Amino acid sequence: MTAHRRRYRRILRFAARYLAQTWWYEIALPKFGLARLAERTRTRRMQRIAERFHALAIELGGLMIKVGQFLSSRLDVLPPEITAELEGLQDEVPPVAFAEIRELAERELGIPLARAFASVDERPVAAASLGQAHRAVLAHSLAEETGITAVVLKVQRPGIDAIVDVDLAALRRVGGWLSRVRLVSDRVDAPQLVEEFAQTSLEEIDYLAEAAHGERFAELFSGDDRVSTPDIVWERTSRRVLTLSDVSAIKITDVDALRVAGIDPQEVSQRFADVMFDQLFTFGYFHADPHPGNIFVAPRDDGTWSLAFIDFGMMGSVPDEIRRGLRALMIAVASRNSRGVVAAVEEVGVLLPSADTRELERAMTALFSRFGGMGFAELREVDPREFRDFGLEFRDVIRSLPFQLPENFLLIVRAMSLTSGVCTSIDPAFNLWDAVEPYASQLLREERGNLAREVTDNAVTALGTLAAMPRRVDAFLTDVDEGRLTFDTSGVERRIARLEQVGRRVVSAVLFLALLVGGILLMPDHPLPGGALLVAAVPFLAHALLAGALGRPPR
């Protein structure tokens, strides 16, 4: 048996074991009146599953670590016992031997590394499940041509393509199993969830796509001194090898180093939040993995500094339909309209069609009645225990609904969550709501402007129609007086003929059923009249079934 086949079967065995266990406790035991036993052991069982998956992911590497990270953010799908355990899963694995990295890089670039680069540090800067990075110096001729000397060489782990294919095949199989379990299918579209993850993962191992994402991101912030990005060295880049200028500087969460450089950490947290919100609300295209390892603070010689973003493998966009839903959600929250909140959530696509939204609407009404009149500053003065109590109630309501975040929306939530975490690490007093308030106000202003334009356009259209009305009425009356007004009734006649035909077929069907039932009832005691009724029913059945085909009126 090949290593890939063993890997495939091991993933499926793990999934099958714990799916069977979950079925036994959550479906079978309650049918025997043992629901309390299932509830009493649920927390520990969920924690044990998460712990064992954590160990499996670290051992197997590949996409399994990514799966754990992906699932840790799916609060809409998984219980908190699982997500809490998986949050600590880091994409850090033992590095691949440099000889293997050299072989793959030379095969991809088509030339020896000694010619492509003046030097390459064999010690990796970072080693992850999908690839690893090394610092390098460009060959002199290319450095003069590009103006870039110090670079980072990012190379895929050898054989990762085949491992990704195996892992995705296993995950799709598991997704198919889950789609047949009603307890799961009522809450989440498991195959769609797998495809969302597959799309993100395949993009992450395509370094040409990552390079293109990086250039698009750089264009959005061209001329903006707040942000800097690495330049792509296309001459040393392929699908499996990415070379870019080295922009590493002070890690964004290294508060001591920031202070030594004379940079105010509070200003860094505010600028980082502003830049992320610009991406989300203004550009609609954003870095979806802004963790501290991907953001640096780069001081300049003139005393200013910029935020240097790296690693553009995971990017997100805000589609127009989600943008409209977010605007509607913002307006509903601002006006404390719980029904509007539910409608906006449905528009975004968060709730599956089978959702009963009455409980969610009631929870939102209670939330607004307690906190709805407060501004952001006032909310900070509320006892945290009140927020915790409301949060628990709201979480229980959410978890009882067939609730699933669309992939784009999931990346928005991920980016916002990481942004808040990074900013709080830099400045413990940072408040996300204060930072987002200007953008919320901007959305409201834009929505009001759009509404005003729509009302104006409708008014102009109505006035134009009203102005043309006298002329149209006069022309109509002239046609009537002069006998030029005619009506084409052929379409109406065809529809009437069809209705008559349908009516006759319905009557035949009713008579057939009446004779059929009567014949069946009479047959045991009076076989002769019962048989006669059954025979008599046949012509009516034939007419009901065949009249549409044989007697169709002409068009």
Coordinates of C-alpha atoms in Angstrom, one line a residue:
M1 CA 0.0 0.0 0.0
T2 CA 1.4 3.4 -1.0
A3 CA 2.0 6.2 1.6
H4 CA -0.7 8.3 0.0
R5 CA -3.2 5.4 0.2
R6 CA -2.3 4.9 3.9
R7 CA -2.8 8.6 4.5
Y8 CA -6.2 8.6 2.8
R9 CA -7.4 5.6 4.8
R10 CA -6.1 7.0 8.1
I11 CA -8.1 10.2 7.6
L12 CA -11.2 8.3 6.7
R13 CA -10.8 5.9 9.7
F14 CA -10.5 8.8 12.0
A15 CA -13.6 10.5 10.6
A16 CA -15.7 7.2 10.5
R17 CA -14.8 6.4 14.1
Y18 CA -15.9 9.7 15.6
L19 CA -18.9 10.1 13.3
A20 CA -20.1 6.7 14.5
Q21 CA -19.5 7.7 18.1
T22 CA -21.4 10.9 17.6
W23 CA -24.3 9.1 15.9
W24 CA -24.6 6.7 18.8
Y25 CA -24.6 9.4 21.5
E26 CA -26.6 12.1 19.7
I27 CA -29.1 10.1 17.7
A28 CA -29.3 6.5 19.0
L29 CA -29.3 7.0 22.8
P30 CA -32.0 9.7 22.8
K31 CA -34.3 7.2 21.0
F32 CA -33.9 4.8 23.9
G33 CA -34.6 7.5 26.5
L34 CA -31.0 8.1 27.4
A35 CA -30.7 11.7 26.2
R36 CA -29.4 12.8 29.6
L37 CA -26.4 10.5 29.3
A38 CA -25.5 12.0 25.9
E39 CA -25.8 15.5 27.3
R40 CA -23.8 14.7 30.5
T41 CA -20.8 13.4 28.4
R42 CA -21.0 15.8 25.5
T43 CA -18.5 18.4 26.6
R44 CA -15.8 15.8 27.4
R45 CA -16.4 13.8 24.2
M46 CA -16.1 17.0 22.1
Q47 CA -12.9 17.9 23.8
R48 CA -11.5 14.4 23.3
I49 CA -12.3 14.5 19.6
A50 CA -10.6 17.9 19.2
E51 CA -7.5 16.8 21.1
R52 CA -7.1 13.7 19.0
F53 CA -7.6 15.6 15.8
H54 CA -5.1 18.2 17.0
A55 CA -2.5 15.3 17.4
L56 CA -3.4 13.8 14.0
A57 CA -3.0 17.2 12.3
I58 CA 0.4 17.8 13.8
E59 CA 1.5 14.2 12.8
L60 CA 0.2 14.3 9.2
G61 CA 0.8 17.9 8.4
G62 CA -0.3 18.8 4.8
L63 CA -3.8 20.2 4.8
M64 CA -4.8 18.7 8.2
I65 CA -3.3 21.7 10.0
K66 CA -5.2 24.0 7.7
V67 CA -8.3 22.0 8.3
G68 CA -7.9 22.5 12.1
Q69 CA -7.4 26.2 11.6
F70 CA -10.3 26.5 9.3
L71 CA -12.6 24.6 11.6
S72 CA -11.5 26.7 14.6
S73 CA -13.2 29.7 13.0
R74 CA -16.4 27.9 12.2
L75 CA -18.3 28.9 15.3
D76 CA -21.5 28.6 13.2
V77 CA -20.9 24.9 12.7
L78 CA -19.0 23.4 15.6
P79 CA -19.4 23.5 19.4
P80 CA -17.0 25.7 21.4
E81 CA -15.4 22.7 23.0
I82 CA -13.9 21.8 19.5
T83 CA -13.1 25.4 18.3
A84 CA -11.4 26.3 21.5
E85 CA -9.0 23.3 21.3
L86 CA -8.2 23.9 17.6
E87 CA -7.5 27.7 18.0
G88 CA -4.0 26.8 19.3
L89 CA -3.1 24.8 16.2
Q90 CA -0.1 26.5 14.7
D91 CA 1.1 26.0 11.1
E92 CA 4.7 25.2 12.2
V93 CA 6.3 21.9 11.1
P94 CA 9.9 20.6 10.9
P95 CA 11.7 22.1 7.9
V96 CA 12.4 20.1 4.8
A97 CA 16.1 19.4 4.1
F98 CA 17.6 22.2 2.1
A99 CA 18.9 19.7 -0.6
E100 CA 15.2 18.9 -1.4
I101 CA 14.3 22.6 -1.5
R102 CA 17.2 23.3 -3.8
E103 CA 16.3 20.5 -6.2
L104 CA 12.6 21.7 -6.5
A105 CA 13.6 25.3 -6.9
E106 CA 16.2 24.6 -9.6
R107 CA 13.7 22.3 -11.5
E108 CA 11.1 25.1 -11.4
L109 CA 13.4 28.0 -12.3
G110 CA 15.3 26.0 -14.9
I111 CA 18.7 27.2 -13.7
P112 CA 21.0 26.3 -10.7
L113 CA 20.4 28.4 -7.6
A114 CA 24.1 29.5 -7.7
R115 CA 23.3 31.3 -10.9
A116 CA 19.8 32.6 -9.9
F117 CA 21.0 34.0 -6.6
A118 CA 24.3 35.3 -5.2
S119 CA 23.6 33.5 -2.0
V120 CA 20.8 31.6 -0.3
D121 CA 20.6 31.0 3.5
E122 CA 20.0 27.3 4.0
R123 CA 18.4 28.0 7.4
P124 CA 14.7 28.6 6.8
V125 CA 13.1 31.9 8.0
A126 CA 9.8 29.9 8.4
A127 CA 8.7 26.3 7.8
A128 CA 4.9 25.7 7.3
S129 CA 2.8 22.8 6.2
L130 CA 2.7 23.9 2.5
G131 CA 6.1 25.6 2.0
Q132 CA 9.1 27.2 3.6
A133 CA 11.0 30.5 3.2
H134 CA 14.7 31.3 3.0
R135 CA 16.5 34.6 2.9
A136 CA 18.6 35.1 -0.3
V137 CA 20.5 37.7 -2.3
L138 CA 19.8 38.2 -6.0
A139 CA 22.5 37.6 -8.6
H140 CA 24.3 40.9 -9.3
S141 CA 23.0 41.3 -12.9
L142 CA 19.3 40.8 -11.9
A143 CA 19.8 43.0 -8.8
E144 CA 21.0 45.8 -11.0
E145 CA 18.1 45.3 -13.4
T146 CA 15.4 45.2 -10.8
G147 CA 16.9 47.4 -8.1
I148 CA 16.3 44.7 -5.6
T149 CA 19.1 42.9 -3.6
A150 CA 17.8 41.3 -0.5
V151 CA 14.9 38.9 -1.1
V152 CA 12.9 36.1 0.4
L153 CA 12.8 32.8 -1.5
K154 CA 9.5 30.9 -0.8
V155 CA 9.4 27.3 -2.0
Q156 CA 6.7 24.7 -1.8
R157 CA 7.3 21.6 0.2
P158 CA 8.2 18.8 -2.2
G159 CA 5.3 16.5 -3.0
I160 CA 2.7 18.8 -1.4
D161 CA 0.5 18.8 -4.6
A162 CA -0.1 15.1 -4.2
I163 CA -0.7 15.4 -0.5
V164 CA -3.2 18.1 -1.0
D165 CA -5.0 16.0 -3.6
V166 CA -5.2 13.0 -1.2
D167 CA -6.4 15.2 1.7
L168 CA -9.1 16.9 -0.4
A169 CA -10.3 13.5 -1.7
A170 CA -10.6 12.3 1.8
L171 CA -12.4 15.4 3.0
R172 CA -14.8 15.3 0.1
R173 CA -15.6 11.7 1.0
V174 CA -16.3 12.7 4.6
G175 CA -18.4 15.6 3.4
G176 CA -20.5 13.2 1.4
W177 CA -21.1 11.1 4.6
L178 CA -22.1 14.1 6.6
S179 CA -24.6 15.2 3.9
R180 CA -26.6 12.0 4.6
V181 CA -26.8 12.7 8.3
R182 CA -29.9 14.8 8.9
L183 CA -28.6 16.1 12.2
V184 CA -25.7 17.7 10.2
S185 CA -27.4 18.5 6.9
D186 CA -30.1 20.5 8.6
R187 CA -27.4 22.8 10.0
V188 CA -24.7 22.9 7.4
D189 CA -24.1 22.1 3.7
A190 CA -21.0 19.9 4.4
P191 CA -20.0 19.3 0.7
Q192 CA -20.1 23.1 0.2
L193 CA -18.0 23.6 3.3
V194 CA -15.4 21.2 1.9
E195 CA -15.4 23.0 -1.5
E196 CA -14.9 26.4 0.3
F197 CA -11.9 25.0 2.1
A198 CA -10.6 23.3 -1.1
Q199 CA -10.7 26.6 -3.1
T200 CA -8.8 28.5 -0.4
S201 CA -6.2 25.7 -0.1
L202 CA -5.6 25.4 -3.8
E203 CA -5.0 29.1 -4.1
E204 CA -2.5 29.0 -1.3
I205 CA -0.3 26.5 -3.2
D206 CA -0.3 28.5 -6.4
Y207 CA 2.4 31.1 -6.0
L208 CA 1.6 32.8 -9.3
A209 CA -1.8 33.6 -7.9
E210 CA -0.2 34.8 -4.6
A211 CA 2.1 37.1 -6.6
A212 CA -0.8 38.5 -8.6
H213 CA -2.7 39.1 -5.3
G214 CA 0.3 40.9 -3.9
E215 CA 0.5 43.2 -6.9
R216 CA -3.2 44.0 -6.8
F217 CA -3.0 44.8 -3.1
A218 CA 0.0 47.1 -3.8
E219 CA -2.0 48.9 -6.5
L220 CA -4.8 49.6 -4.0
F221 CA -2.4 51.4 -1.7
S222 CA -0.2 53.0 -4.3
G223 CA 0.6 56.6 -3.2
D224 CA -0.5 55.7 0.4
D225 CA 2.4 56.2 2.8
R226 CA 0.7 54.2 5.5
V227 CA 1.3 50.8 3.7
S228 CA 4.3 49.1 2.0
T229 CA 4.4 45.8 0.2
P230 CA 7.2 43.6 -1.2
D231 CA 8.1 43.8 -4.9
I232 CA 7.7 40.6 -6.9
V233 CA 10.8 39.3 -8.7
W234 CA 8.9 37.7 -11.6
E235 CA 12.1 36.4 -13.2
R236 CA 12.6 34.1 -10.2
T237 CA 8.9 33.2 -9.7
S238 CA 6.8 30.2 -10.8
R239 CA 3.8 28.2 -9.6
R240 CA 5.9 26.6 -6.9
V241 CA 8.6 29.2 -6.2
L242 CA 8.0 32.8 -5.2
T243 CA 10.8 35.4 -4.9
L244 CA 10.0 38.8 -3.4
S245 CA 11.9 41.7 -1.8
D246 CA 12.6 41.3 1.9
V247 CA 10.5 43.9 3.8
S248 CA 10.8 42.3 7.2
A249 CA 11.2 44.8 10.0
I250 CA 9.7 45.2 13.5
K251 CA 7.0 42.7 14.2
I252 CA 3.8 44.6 14.7
T253 CA 3.2 43.2 18.2
D254 CA 6.7 43.8 19.5
V255 CA 5.8 46.8 21.7
D256 CA 9.3 47.1 23.2
A257 CA 11.0 47.3 19.8
L258 CA 8.4 49.9 18.7
R259 CA 9.1 52.1 21.6
V260 CA 12.9 51.8 21.1
A261 CA 12.3 53.0 17.5
G262 CA 10.3 55.9 18.8
I263 CA 7.0 54.7 17.4
D264 CA 3.8 55.0 19.5
P265 CA 2.1 51.6 19.9
Q266 CA -1.3 53.2 20.2
E267 CA -0.8 54.9 16.8
V268 CA 0.3 51.6 15.3
S269 CA -2.9 49.9 16.5
Q270 CA -5.1 52.7 15.2
R271 CA -3.4 52.8 11.8
F272 CA -3.6 49.1 11.4
A273 CA -7.3 49.1 12.1
D274 CA -7.9 52.0 9.7
V275 CA -5.9 50.2 7.0
M276 CA -7.9 47.0 7.5
F277 CA -11.2 48.8 7.5
D278 CA -10.2 50.6 4.3
Q279 CA -9.7 47.2 2.7
L280 CA -13.0 45.8 3.9
F281 CA -15.3 48.8 3.4
T282 CA -13.7 50.9 0.8
F283 CA -11.8 48.6 -1.6
G284 CA -13.8 45.4 -1.0
Y285 CA -10.6 43.4 -1.3
F286 CA -8.6 42.5 1.8
H287 CA -5.8 40.5 3.4
A288 CA -7.6 37.6 5.1
D289 CA -4.7 36.4 7.2
P290 CA -3.3 39.5 9.0
H291 CA -1.8 37.7 11.9
P292 CA 1.3 39.2 13.6
G293 CA 3.8 37.2 11.5
N294 CA 2.4 38.8 8.3
I295 CA 2.6 42.4 9.4
F296 CA 5.7 44.5 10.1
V297 CA 6.3 48.1 11.1
A298 CA 9.0 49.5 8.8
P299 CA 10.7 52.7 10.0
R300 CA 11.9 55.2 7.3
D301 CA 15.0 57.4 7.4
D302 CA 12.8 60.5 7.7
G303 CA 11.3 59.3 10.9
T304 CA 8.0 58.1 9.5
W305 CA 7.0 54.5 9.2
S306 CA 4.7 52.2 7.3
L307 CA 2.8 48.9 7.8
A308 CA 4.5 46.2 5.6
F309 CA 2.2 43.4 4.6
I310 CA 3.4 40.0 3.4
D311 CA 1.9 36.6 2.5
F312 CA -1.0 37.2 0.1
G313 CA -1.9 33.6 -0.3
M314 CA -5.3 34.1 1.5
M315 CA -7.2 37.1 0.2
G316 CA -10.9 37.9 0.4
S317 CA -13.4 40.1 -1.4
V318 CA -16.6 41.7 -0.4
P319 CA -19.1 40.9 -3.2
D320 CA -21.9 43.4 -4.0
E321 CA -24.6 41.2 -2.5
I322 CA -22.8 40.9 0.8
R323 CA -22.0 44.6 0.8
R324 CA -25.7 45.3 0.3
G325 CA -26.5 42.9 3.1
L326 CA -23.9 44.5 5.4
R327 CA -25.3 48.0 4.7
A328 CA -28.9 46.8 5.5
L329 CA -27.6 45.1 8.6
M330 CA -25.8 48.3 9.7
I331 CA -29.0 50.4 9.1
A332 CA -31.2 47.8 11.0
V333 CA -28.8 47.8 14.0
A334 CA -28.6 51.6 14.0
S335 CA -32.4 51.8 14.0
R336 CA -32.8 48.9 16.5
N337 CA -35.0 47.0 14.0
S338 CA -34.7 43.4 15.0
R339 CA -36.8 42.2 12.1
G340 CA -34.6 44.2 9.8
V341 CA -31.5 42.6 11.3
V342 CA -32.9 39.1 10.6
A343 CA -33.8 40.1 7.0
A344 CA -30.3 41.5 6.4
V345 CA -28.7 38.3 7.8
E346 CA -30.9 36.3 5.4
E347 CA -29.9 38.6 2.5
V348 CA -26.2 38.0 3.3
G349 CA -26.8 34.3 3.0
V350 CA -26.0 33.4 6.6
L351 CA -29.2 31.5 7.4
L352 CA -30.1 28.4 5.4
P353 CA -33.6 28.3 3.9
S354 CA -34.9 26.0 6.6
A355 CA -34.2 28.5 9.4
D356 CA -37.0 29.5 11.8
T357 CA -36.0 33.1 12.6
R358 CA -38.5 33.9 15.3
E359 CA -36.2 33.0 18.2
L360 CA -33.4 35.1 16.6
E361 CA -35.8 38.0 16.2
R362 CA -36.8 37.8 19.9
A363 CA -33.2 37.6 21.0
M364 CA -32.3 40.7 18.9
T365 CA -35.3 42.6 20.4
A366 CA -34.1 41.8 23.9
L367 CA -30.6 42.8 23.0
F368 CA -31.8 46.2 21.5
S369 CA -34.0 46.9 24.5
R370 CA -31.1 46.6 26.9
F371 CA -28.2 48.1 24.9
G372 CA -29.8 49.6 21.8
G373 CA -29.8 53.2 23.0
M374 CA -26.2 53.3 24.0
G375 CA -23.3 54.8 22.1
F376 CA -19.9 53.1 21.8
A377 CA -18.5 55.0 24.7
E378 CA -21.5 54.1 27.0
L379 CA -21.2 50.4 26.0
R380 CA -17.7 50.3 27.4
E381 CA -19.1 51.3 30.9
V382 CA -21.5 48.4 31.0
D383 CA -20.7 45.6 33.4
P384 CA -18.9 42.8 31.4
R385 CA -21.1 40.2 33.1
E386 CA -24.1 41.6 31.4
F387 CA -22.4 41.2 28.0
R388 CA -21.4 37.7 28.9
D389 CA -25.0 36.8 29.9
F390 CA -26.4 38.2 26.7
G391 CA -23.6 36.6 24.7
L392 CA -24.5 33.2 26.1
E393 CA -28.1 33.6 25.3
F394 CA -27.4 34.9 21.8
R395 CA -24.9 32.1 21.2
D396 CA -27.5 29.5 22.1
V397 CA -30.0 31.0 19.8
I398 CA -27.5 31.1 16.9
R399 CA -26.4 27.5 17.5
S400 CA -30.0 26.3 17.4
L401 CA -30.5 27.7 13.8
P402 CA -29.3 26.2 10.5
F403 CA -26.6 28.8 10.3
Q404 CA -23.6 28.9 8.0
L405 CA -21.3 31.7 7.0
P406 CA -20.6 32.0 3.3
E407 CA -16.9 31.7 2.5
N408 CA -16.4 35.4 1.7
F409 CA -18.2 36.4 4.9
L410 CA -16.1 33.9 6.9
L411 CA -13.0 35.6 5.6
I412 CA -14.4 39.0 6.6
V413 CA -15.1 37.7 10.1
R414 CA -11.6 36.1 10.3
A415 CA -9.9 39.3 9.2
M416 CA -11.9 41.4 11.7
S417 CA -11.1 38.9 14.5
L418 CA -7.4 38.9 13.8
T419 CA -7.4 42.7 13.5
S420 CA -9.0 43.1 16.9
G421 CA -6.6 40.6 18.4
V422 CA -3.5 42.2 17.0
C423 CA -4.6 45.7 18.0
T424 CA -5.4 44.6 21.5
S425 CA -2.0 42.9 21.8
I426 CA -0.4 46.2 20.9
D427 CA -2.7 48.4 22.9
P428 CA -4.7 46.7 25.7
A429 CA -7.1 49.7 25.8
F430 CA -7.9 49.5 22.1
N431 CA -11.6 49.3 21.3
L432 CA -12.7 47.9 18.0
W433 CA -16.1 49.6 18.0
D434 CA -14.6 53.0 18.4
A435 CA -12.3 52.3 15.4
V436 CA -15.1 51.0 13.2
E437 CA -17.6 53.7 14.0
P438 CA -16.4 56.1 11.3
Y439 CA -16.8 53.4 8.7
A440 CA -20.3 52.5 10.0
S441 CA -21.3 56.1 9.7
Q442 CA -19.8 56.3 6.2
L443 CA -21.9 53.3 5.1
L444 CA -25.0 55.0 6.5
R445 CA -24.3 58.2 4.7
E446 CA -23.7 56.3 1.4
E447 CA -27.0 54.4 1.9
R448 CA -28.9 57.6 2.5
G449 CA -27.3 59.2 -0.5
N450 CA -28.2 56.2 -2.7
L451 CA -31.8 56.3 -1.3
A452 CA -32.0 60.0 -2.1
R453 CA -30.8 59.5 -5.6
E454 CA -33.3 56.6 -6.1
V455 CA -36.1 58.8 -4.9
T456 CA -35.0 61.6 -7.2
D457 CA -34.7 59.3 -10.2
N458 CA -38.2 57.8 -9.5
A459 CA -39.7 61.3 -9.1
V460 CA -38.2 62.4 -12.5
T461 CA -39.5 59.3 -14.2
A462 CA -42.9 59.8 -12.7
L463 CA -43.0 63.5 -13.8
G464 CA -42.0 62.5 -17.3
T465 CA -44.8 59.9 -17.5
L466 CA -47.3 62.4 -16.1
A467 CA -46.2 65.1 -18.6
A468 CA -46.7 62.7 -21.5
M469 CA -50.1 61.5 -20.2
P470 CA -52.3 64.1 -21.9
R471 CA -50.8 63.5 -25.3
R472 CA -51.2 59.7 -25.0
V473 CA -54.9 60.1 -23.8
D474 CA -55.7 62.4 -26.7
A475 CA -54.1 60.0 -29.2
F476 CA -56.1 57.1 -27.7
L477 CA -59.4 58.9 -28.0
T478 CA -58.7 59.9 -31.6
D479 CA -58.1 56.3 -32.5
V480 CA -61.4 55.3 -30.9
D481 CA -63.3 58.1 -32.8
E482 CA -61.9 57.2 -36.1
G483 CA -62.3 53.4 -35.7
R484 CA -58.6 52.6 -35.8
L485 CA -58.5 50.9 -32.5
T486 CA -58.3 47.1 -32.8
F487 CA -57.8 44.3 -30.3
D488 CA -56.0 41.0 -30.9
T489 CA -57.9 38.4 -29.0
S490 CA -56.3 35.3 -30.5
G491 CA -54.1 34.8 -27.4
V492 CA -57.1 35.1 -25.1
E493 CA -59.1 32.6 -27.2
R494 CA -56.2 30.1 -27.0
R495 CA -56.0 30.4 -23.3
I496 CA -59.8 30.0 -22.9
A497 CA -59.6 26.8 -25.1
R498 CA -56.8 25.4 -22.9
L499 CA -58.7 26.2 -19.7
E500 CA -61.8 24.4 -21.1
Q501 CA -59.6 21.4 -21.9
V502 CA -58.0 21.4 -18.4
G503 CA -61.5 21.6 -16.9
R504 CA -62.7 18.6 -18.8
R505 CA -59.7 16.6 -17.8
V506 CA -60.2 17.5 -14.1
V507 CA -63.8 16.4 -14.3
S508 CA -62.7 13.1 -15.9
A509 CA -60.1 12.6 -13.1
V510 CA -62.7 13.2 -10.4
L511 CA -65.1 10.8 -12.1
F512 CA -62.3 8.2 -12.4
L513 CA -61.5 8.4 -8.7
A514 CA -65.1 8.2 -7.7
L515 CA -65.8 5.1 -9.8
L516 CA -62.5 3.6 -8.7
V517 CA -63.2 4.0 -5.0
G518 CA -66.8 2.9 -5.5
G519 CA -65.7 -0.2 -7.4
I520 CA -63.1 -1.1 -4.7
L521 CA -65.6 -0.8 -1.9
L522 CA -68.3 -2.9 -3.7
M523 CA -66.0 -5.7 -4.9
P524 CA -65.8 -7.8 -1.7
D525 CA -69.6 -8.1 -1.3
H526 CA -70.9 -7.3 -4.8
P527 CA -68.3 -8.3 -7.4
L528 CA -70.5 -7.8 -10.4
P529 CA -71.5 -4.1 -9.9
G530 CA -68.0 -3.4 -8.4
G531 CA -66.3 -4.8 -11.5
A532 CA -68.6 -2.8 -13.7
L533 CA -67.7 0.4 -11.9
L534 CA -64.0 -0.4 -12.3
V535 CA -64.4 -1.0 -16.0
A536 CA -66.4 2.2 -16.4
A537 CA -63.6 4.2 -14.7
V538 CA -61.1 3.2 -17.4
P539 CA -62.4 5.6 -20.2
F540 CA -62.3 8.6 -17.7
L541 CA -58.7 7.7 -16.8
A542 CA -57.7 7.6 -20.4
H543 CA -59.3 11.0 -21.1
A544 CA -57.7 12.6 -18.1
L545 CA -54.2 11.3 -19.1
L546 CA -54.3 11.6 -22.9
A547 CA -56.6 14.5 -23.7
G548 CA -53.7 17.0 -23.3
A549 CA -51.7 15.1 -26.0
L550 CA -54.4 14.2 -28.4
G551 CA -56.8 17.1 -28.1
R552 CA -54.4 20.0 -27.8
P553 CA -56.0 23.1 -29.3
P554 CA -54.2 24.8 -32.2
R555 CA -51.8 27.7 -31.3

